[in-house]
Amino acid sequence: MNKLLELPVTIFVSYLVLLAAGIQEGRYVKHGASYDQHISNGIVNKTIETGDGDVFHCIDINLQPALYHPLLKGHIIQMEPTSYPSELKIKSSSDTIATEAHLPTIACPKGTIPLLQNSKADLKTQFSFDPIGNTHHRGGERAGCTTYDEIYGTQVAINVYEPKVRGQNDLSASWALMVNGPTGNYEGIGAGSIVWPNYRGDNFARFHIYWQVNTVNMPCFDHMCPGFVQVSKSVGIGGRIEPVSTYNGDQYEITVTISKDPKTGNWWLAYGRDKKPLGYWPPSIFTYMNEKASACFWGGQVHGPTVQLHLPELGSGHWAATGPGKAAYVRSIKVINKDGQYFIPGTHNTFSGSTRPFCYDAGDIRFNDDGARLLYGGPGNCTK
């Protein structure tokens, strides 16, 4: 049996956009509402438009959506991790020549964070994603590798492409995902590059974060609902990643690090090779992810309400067998143990595979001092 298919994640998705500055005292702004309400309430400190046309609003860090979560009342923001995992730097790989891709720098004032102007995501969009089992399912597909262990964090370099996504409400992700919980009640956190046409009305690769709690059977992305506490005043979550890789051409990657703070228990997210802290998920919002993860996935996923009718491209849109520079990769894969030390996933509990092998594939996992690595991807648009 393909161990990849046993990754314990069940997602019943109903896009609920809560791009809000609050849900109390009349400060809650639903998806589609005018941002003039933010300005009139004195919440927006500054508005910044990027060269790509994205509009970010700089809001008071203490008025961000996360702090209106019912379990985060009175929460004191932790501005940086109390410590970092040991052996944090990624060693250069002898068989990979890639340049770091970047997010736009948002020059918000001190004491504020950038919040991307409300997305175009359809609130009525609903679909299910269930990778448990040995056959494909209507909600989504994946190809990559999974490890099972007591996991307190991970780091990975993710090759960035812009796969073609046909369905407006569907998405194609290249990311890291950590999960825990019993069957049917899973929780998870993750981050990476996602092409999601309905999010902003484009087909750009954008940096998104994800989490799900067992009390609500749907995932949250970015600041769509309260939970993720952002501390960075210069990184805009949901922003475009540039440059992106080209088939048999220049290759670009992003580095994602998730680590559990040993003192506060917060799940910290860092972006880039310099591990710039973006923010964290407080453990109090979780039931099963409050202490550790039991599995971690790295690779690509497609899901949405119409993926089975119009299966999107995954990764570069080409098979893993096409080789480096042509197929997408995840590399320098490491996990973090309870003592805050990096280690390379073991060969006995790490598996690669695909939920839809006629559409997508994953190559063999290679293990070296740099961490684990594999190629994955596929053209989609298949019927088998």
mmCIF file with all atom_site columns, C-alpha atoms in Angstrom, residues 113-220:
data_model
loop_
_atom_site.group_PDB
_atom_site.id
_atom_site.type_symbol
_atom_site.label_atom_id
_atom_site.label_alt_id
_atom_site.label_comp_id
_atom_site.label_asym_id
_atom_site.label_entity_id
_atom_site.label_seq_id
_atom_site.pdbx_PDB_ins_code
_atom_site.Cartn_x
_atom_site.Cartn_y
_atom_site.Cartn_z
_atom_site.occupancy
_atom_site.B_iso_or_equiv
_atom_site.pdbx_formal_charge
_atom_site.auth_seq_id
_atom_site.auth_comp_id
_atom_site.auth_asym_id
_atom_site.auth_atom_id
_atom_site.pdbx_PDB_model_num
ATOM 1   C CA . ILE A 1 113 ? 1.595   44.700 9.652   1.00 0.00 ? 113 ILE A CA 1
ATOM 2   C CA . PRO A 1 114 ? 0.623   44.512 5.950   1.00 0.00 ? 114 PRO A CA 1
ATOM 3   C CA . LEU A 1 115 ? -2.779  43.033 5.170   1.00 0.00 ? 115 LEU A CA 1
ATOM 4   C CA . LEU A 1 116 ? -3.556  42.205 1.547   1.00 0.00 ? 116 LEU A CA 1
ATOM 5   C CA . GLN A 1 117 ? -6.735  43.859 0.317   1.00 0.00 ? 117 GLN A CA 1
ATOM 6   C CA . ASN A 1 118 ? -9.645  41.456 0.263   1.00 0.00 ? 118 ASN A CA 1
ATOM 7   C CA . SER A 1 119 ? -9.297  38.572 -2.158  1.00 0.00 ? 119 SER A CA 1
ATOM 8   C CA . LYS A 1 120 ? -11.645 37.540 -4.937  1.00 0.00 ? 120 LYS A CA 1
ATOM 9   C CA . ALA A 1 121 ? -12.182 34.070 -3.474  1.00 0.00 ? 121 ALA A CA 1
ATOM 10  C CA . ASP A 1 122 ? -15.767 32.863 -3.834  1.00 0.00 ? 122 ASP A CA 1
ATOM 11  C CA . LEU A 1 123 ? -17.422 32.384 -0.458  1.00 0.00 ? 123 LEU A CA 1
ATOM 12  C CA . LYS A 1 124 ? -19.778 29.817 -1.971  1.00 0.00 ? 124 LYS A CA 1
ATOM 13  C CA . THR A 1 125 ? -16.958 27.551 -3.153  1.00 0.00 ? 125 THR A CA 1
ATOM 14  C CA . GLN A 1 126 ? -17.052 24.198 -1.382  1.00 0.00 ? 126 GLN A CA 1
ATOM 15  C CA . PHE A 1 127 ? -15.163 20.985 -1.944  1.00 0.00 ? 127 PHE A CA 1
ATOM 16  C CA . SER A 1 128 ? -13.737 18.082 0.005   1.00 0.00 ? 128 SER A CA 1
ATOM 17  C CA . PHE A 1 129 ? -10.186 16.811 0.084   1.00 0.00 ? 129 PHE A CA 1
ATOM 18  C CA . ASP A 1 130 ? -9.536  13.356 1.477   1.00 0.00 ? 130 ASP A CA 1
ATOM 19  C CA . PRO A 1 131 ? -6.225  11.660 0.695   1.00 0.00 ? 131 PRO A CA 1
ATOM 20  C CA . ILE A 1 132 ? -6.912  8.700  2.966   1.00 0.00 ? 132 ILE A CA 1
ATOM 21  C CA . GLY A 1 133 ? -7.273  5.506  0.967   1.00 0.00 ? 133 GLY A CA 1
ATOM 22  C CA . ASN A 1 134 ? -5.718  3.837  -2.054  1.00 0.00 ? 134 ASN A CA 1
ATOM 23  C CA . THR A 1 135 ? -7.613  5.554  -4.882  1.00 0.00 ? 135 THR A CA 1
ATOM 24  C CA . HIS A 1 136 ? -8.050  9.108  -6.042  1.00 0.00 ? 136 HIS A CA 1
ATOM 25  C CA . HIS A 1 137 ? -10.890 11.170 -4.684  1.00 0.00 ? 137 HIS A CA 1
ATOM 26  C CA . ARG A 1 138 ? -13.014 13.976 -6.009  1.00 0.00 ? 138 ARG A CA 1
ATOM 27  C CA . GLY A 1 139 ? -11.580 16.725 -3.833  1.00 0.00 ? 139 GLY A CA 1
ATOM 28  C CA . GLY A 1 140 ? -7.902  16.740 -4.769  1.00 0.00 ? 140 GLY A CA 1
ATOM 29  C CA . GLU A 1 141 ? -4.675  14.912 -5.509  1.00 0.00 ? 141 GLU A CA 1
ATOM 30  C CA . ARG A 1 142 ? -1.083  15.033 -4.318  1.00 0.00 ? 142 ARG A CA 1
ATOM 31  C CA . ALA A 1 143 ? 2.409   13.914 -5.246  1.00 0.00 ? 143 ALA A CA 1
ATOM 32  C CA . GLY A 1 144 ? 5.438   14.200 -2.999  1.00 0.00 ? 144 GLY A CA 1
ATOM 33  C CA . CYS A 1 145 ? 6.790   12.570 0.122   1.00 0.00 ? 145 CYS A CA 1
ATOM 34  C CA . THR A 1 146 ? 5.562   12.045 3.673   1.00 0.00 ? 146 THR A CA 1
ATOM 35  C CA . THR A 1 147 ? 7.369   11.214 6.885   1.00 0.00 ? 147 THR A CA 1
ATOM 36  C CA . TYR A 1 148 ? 5.832   9.902  10.121  1.00 0.00 ? 148 TYR A CA 1
ATOM 37  C CA . ASP A 1 149 ? 7.424   10.769 13.439  1.00 0.00 ? 149 ASP A CA 1
ATOM 38  C CA . GLU A 1 150 ? 7.182   13.076 16.441  1.00 0.00 ? 150 GLU A CA 1
ATOM 39  C CA . ILE A 1 151 ? 7.749   16.334 14.601  1.00 0.00 ? 151 ILE A CA 1
ATOM 40  C CA . TYR A 1 152 ? 8.375   19.777 16.086  1.00 0.00 ? 152 TYR A CA 1
ATOM 41  C CA . GLY A 1 153 ? 9.107   21.598 12.862  1.00 0.00 ? 153 GLY A CA 1
ATOM 42  C CA . THR A 1 154 ? 10.526  21.365 9.375   1.00 0.00 ? 154 THR A CA 1
ATOM 43  C CA . GLN A 1 155 ? 12.468  23.270 6.783   1.00 0.00 ? 155 GLN A CA 1
ATOM 44  C CA . VAL A 1 156 ? 12.405  22.830 3.016   1.00 0.00 ? 156 VAL A CA 1
ATOM 45  C CA . ALA A 1 157 ? 13.489  24.572 -0.170  1.00 0.00 ? 157 ALA A CA 1
ATOM 46  C CA . ILE A 1 158 ? 10.562  24.613 -2.605  1.00 0.00 ? 158 ILE A CA 1
ATOM 47  C CA . ASN A 1 159 ? 11.046  25.005 -6.355  1.00 0.00 ? 159 ASN A CA 1
ATOM 48  C CA . VAL A 1 160 ? 8.633   27.711 -7.578  1.00 0.00 ? 160 VAL A CA 1
ATOM 49  C CA . TYR A 1 161 ? 6.699   27.401 -10.833 1.00 0.00 ? 161 TYR A CA 1
ATOM 50  C CA . GLU A 1 162 ? 3.397   28.759 -12.063 1.00 0.00 ? 162 GLU A CA 1
ATOM 51  C CA . PRO A 1 163 ? 1.419   25.653 -13.042 1.00 0.00 ? 163 PRO A CA 1
ATOM 52  C CA . LYS A 1 164 ? -1.656  26.142 -15.216 1.00 0.00 ? 164 LYS A CA 1
ATOM 53  C CA . VAL A 1 165 ? -4.903  25.895 -13.264 1.00 0.00 ? 165 VAL A CA 1
ATOM 54  C CA . ARG A 1 166 ? -8.017  25.591 -15.399 1.00 0.00 ? 166 ARG A CA 1
ATOM 55  C CA . GLY A 1 167 ? -10.794 25.846 -12.813 1.00 0.00 ? 167 GLY A CA 1
ATOM 56  C CA . GLN A 1 168 ? -11.141 29.319 -11.337 1.00 0.00 ? 168 GLN A CA 1
ATOM 57  C CA . ASN A 1 169 ? -11.885 27.942 -7.875  1.00 0.00 ? 169 ASN A CA 1
ATOM 58  C CA . ASP A 1 170 ? -9.194  25.256 -7.993  1.00 0.00 ? 170 ASP A CA 1
ATOM 59  C CA . LEU A 1 171 ? -5.600  25.599 -6.865  1.00 0.00 ? 171 LEU A CA 1
ATOM 60  C CA . SER A 1 172 ? -2.202  23.993 -7.321  1.00 0.00 ? 172 SER A CA 1
ATOM 61  C CA . ALA A 1 173 ? 0.145   24.146 -4.329  1.00 0.00 ? 173 ALA A CA 1
ATOM 62  C CA . SER A 1 174 ? 3.817   23.397 -3.746  1.00 0.00 ? 174 SER A CA 1
ATOM 63  C CA . TRP A 1 175 ? 4.288   23.435 -0.002  1.00 0.00 ? 175 TRP A CA 1
ATOM 64  C CA . ALA A 1 176 ? 5.089   21.847 3.346   1.00 0.00 ? 176 ALA A CA 1
ATOM 65  C CA . LEU A 1 177 ? 2.213   20.564 5.474   1.00 0.00 ? 177 LEU A CA 1
ATOM 66  C CA . MET A 1 178 ? 2.354   19.278 9.078   1.00 0.00 ? 178 MET A CA 1
ATOM 67  C CA . VAL A 1 179 ? -0.585  17.427 10.642  1.00 0.00 ? 179 VAL A CA 1
ATOM 68  C CA . ASN A 1 180 ? -1.757  15.615 13.768  1.00 0.00 ? 180 ASN A CA 1
ATOM 69  C CA . GLY A 1 181 ? -4.969  14.189 15.194  1.00 0.00 ? 181 GLY A CA 1
ATOM 70  C CA . PRO A 1 182 ? -7.208  11.134 15.066  1.00 0.00 ? 182 PRO A CA 1
ATOM 71  C CA . THR A 1 183 ? -9.068  10.027 11.951  1.00 0.00 ? 183 THR A CA 1
ATOM 72  C CA . GLY A 1 184 ? -11.720 12.542 10.978  1.00 0.00 ? 184 GLY A CA 1
ATOM 73  C CA . ASN A 1 185 ? -10.476 15.181 13.402  1.00 0.00 ? 185 ASN A CA 1
ATOM 74  C CA . TYR A 1 186 ? -7.167  16.228 11.950  1.00 0.00 ? 186 TYR A CA 1
ATOM 75  C CA . GLU A 1 187 ? -5.390  19.528 12.431  1.00 0.00 ? 187 GLU A CA 1
ATOM 76  C CA . GLY A 1 188 ? -2.599  21.004 10.366  1.00 0.00 ? 188 GLY A CA 1
ATOM 77  C CA . ILE A 1 189 ? -0.375  23.949 9.491   1.00 0.00 ? 189 ILE A CA 1
ATOM 78  C CA . GLY A 1 190 ? 1.571   24.656 6.337   1.00 0.00 ? 190 GLY A CA 1
ATOM 79  C CA . ALA A 1 191 ? 2.999   27.203 3.904   1.00 0.00 ? 191 ALA A CA 1
ATOM 80  C CA . GLY A 1 192 ? 4.326   27.473 0.374   1.00 0.00 ? 192 GLY A CA 1
ATOM 81  C CA . SER A 1 193 ? 3.652   28.601 -3.163  1.00 0.00 ? 193 SER A CA 1
ATOM 82  C CA . ILE A 1 194 ? 0.096   28.357 -4.518  1.00 0.00 ? 194 ILE A CA 1
ATOM 83  C CA . VAL A 1 195 ? -1.446  29.257 -7.870  1.00 0.00 ? 195 VAL A CA 1
ATOM 84  C CA . TRP A 1 196 ? -5.100  30.004 -7.096  1.00 0.00 ? 196 TRP A CA 1
ATOM 85  C CA . PRO A 1 197 ? -6.880  31.997 -9.840  1.00 0.00 ? 197 PRO A CA 1
ATOM 86  C CA . ASN A 1 198 ? -9.915  32.917 -7.787  1.00 0.00 ? 198 ASN A CA 1
ATOM 87  C CA . TYR A 1 199 ? -7.845  34.306 -4.926  1.00 0.00 ? 199 TYR A CA 1
ATOM 88  C CA . ARG A 1 200 ? -6.741  37.452 -6.732  1.00 0.00 ? 200 ARG A CA 1
ATOM 89  C CA . GLY A 1 201 ? -8.051  36.922 -10.259 1.00 0.00 ? 201 GLY A CA 1
ATOM 90  C CA . ASP A 1 202 ? -4.633  35.934 -11.641 1.00 0.00 ? 202 ASP A CA 1
ATOM 91  C CA . ASN A 1 203 ? -2.429  32.895 -12.193 1.00 0.00 ? 203 ASN A CA 1
ATOM 92  C CA . PHE A 1 204 ? 0.614   34.079 -10.250 1.00 0.00 ? 204 PHE A CA 1
ATOM 93  C CA . ALA A 1 205 ? 2.524   31.977 -7.762  1.00 0.00 ? 205 ALA A CA 1
ATOM 94  C CA . ARG A 1 206 ? 1.759   33.512 -4.378  1.00 0.00 ? 206 ARG A CA 1
ATOM 95  C CA . PHE A 1 207 ? 2.988   32.810 -0.870  1.00 0.00 ? 207 PHE A CA 1
ATOM 96  C CA . HIS A 1 208 ? 0.177   31.429 1.249   1.00 0.00 ? 208 HIS A CA 1
ATOM 97  C CA . ILE A 1 209 ? -0.095  29.972 4.729   1.00 0.00 ? 209 ILE A CA 1
ATOM 98  C CA . TYR A 1 210 ? -2.606  27.381 5.874   1.00 0.00 ? 210 TYR A CA 1
ATOM 99  C CA . TRP A 1 211 ? -3.971  25.942 9.082   1.00 0.00 ? 211 TRP A CA 1
ATOM 100 C CA . GLN A 1 212 ? -6.927  23.903 10.228  1.00 0.00 ? 212 GLN A CA 1
ATOM 101 C CA . VAL A 1 213 ? -8.330  23.150 13.663  1.00 0.00 ? 213 VAL A CA 1
ATOM 102 C CA . ASN A 1 214 ? -10.524 20.195 14.553  1.00 0.00 ? 214 ASN A CA 1
ATOM 103 C CA . THR A 1 215 ? -13.351 22.398 15.809  1.00 0.00 ? 215 THR A CA 1
ATOM 104 C CA . VAL A 1 216 ? -14.008 23.783 12.308  1.00 0.00 ? 216 VAL A CA 1
ATOM 105 C CA . ASN A 1 217 ? -14.010 21.360 9.388   1.00 0.00 ? 217 ASN A CA 1
ATOM 106 C CA . MET A 1 218 ? -12.473 23.742 6.897   1.00 0.00 ? 218 MET A CA 1
ATOM 107 C CA . PRO A 1 219 ? -9.034  25.216 6.375   1.00 0.00 ? 219 PRO A CA 1
ATOM 108 C CA . CYS A 1 220 ? -7.964  28.813 6.872   1.00 0.00 ? 220 CYS A CA 1
#
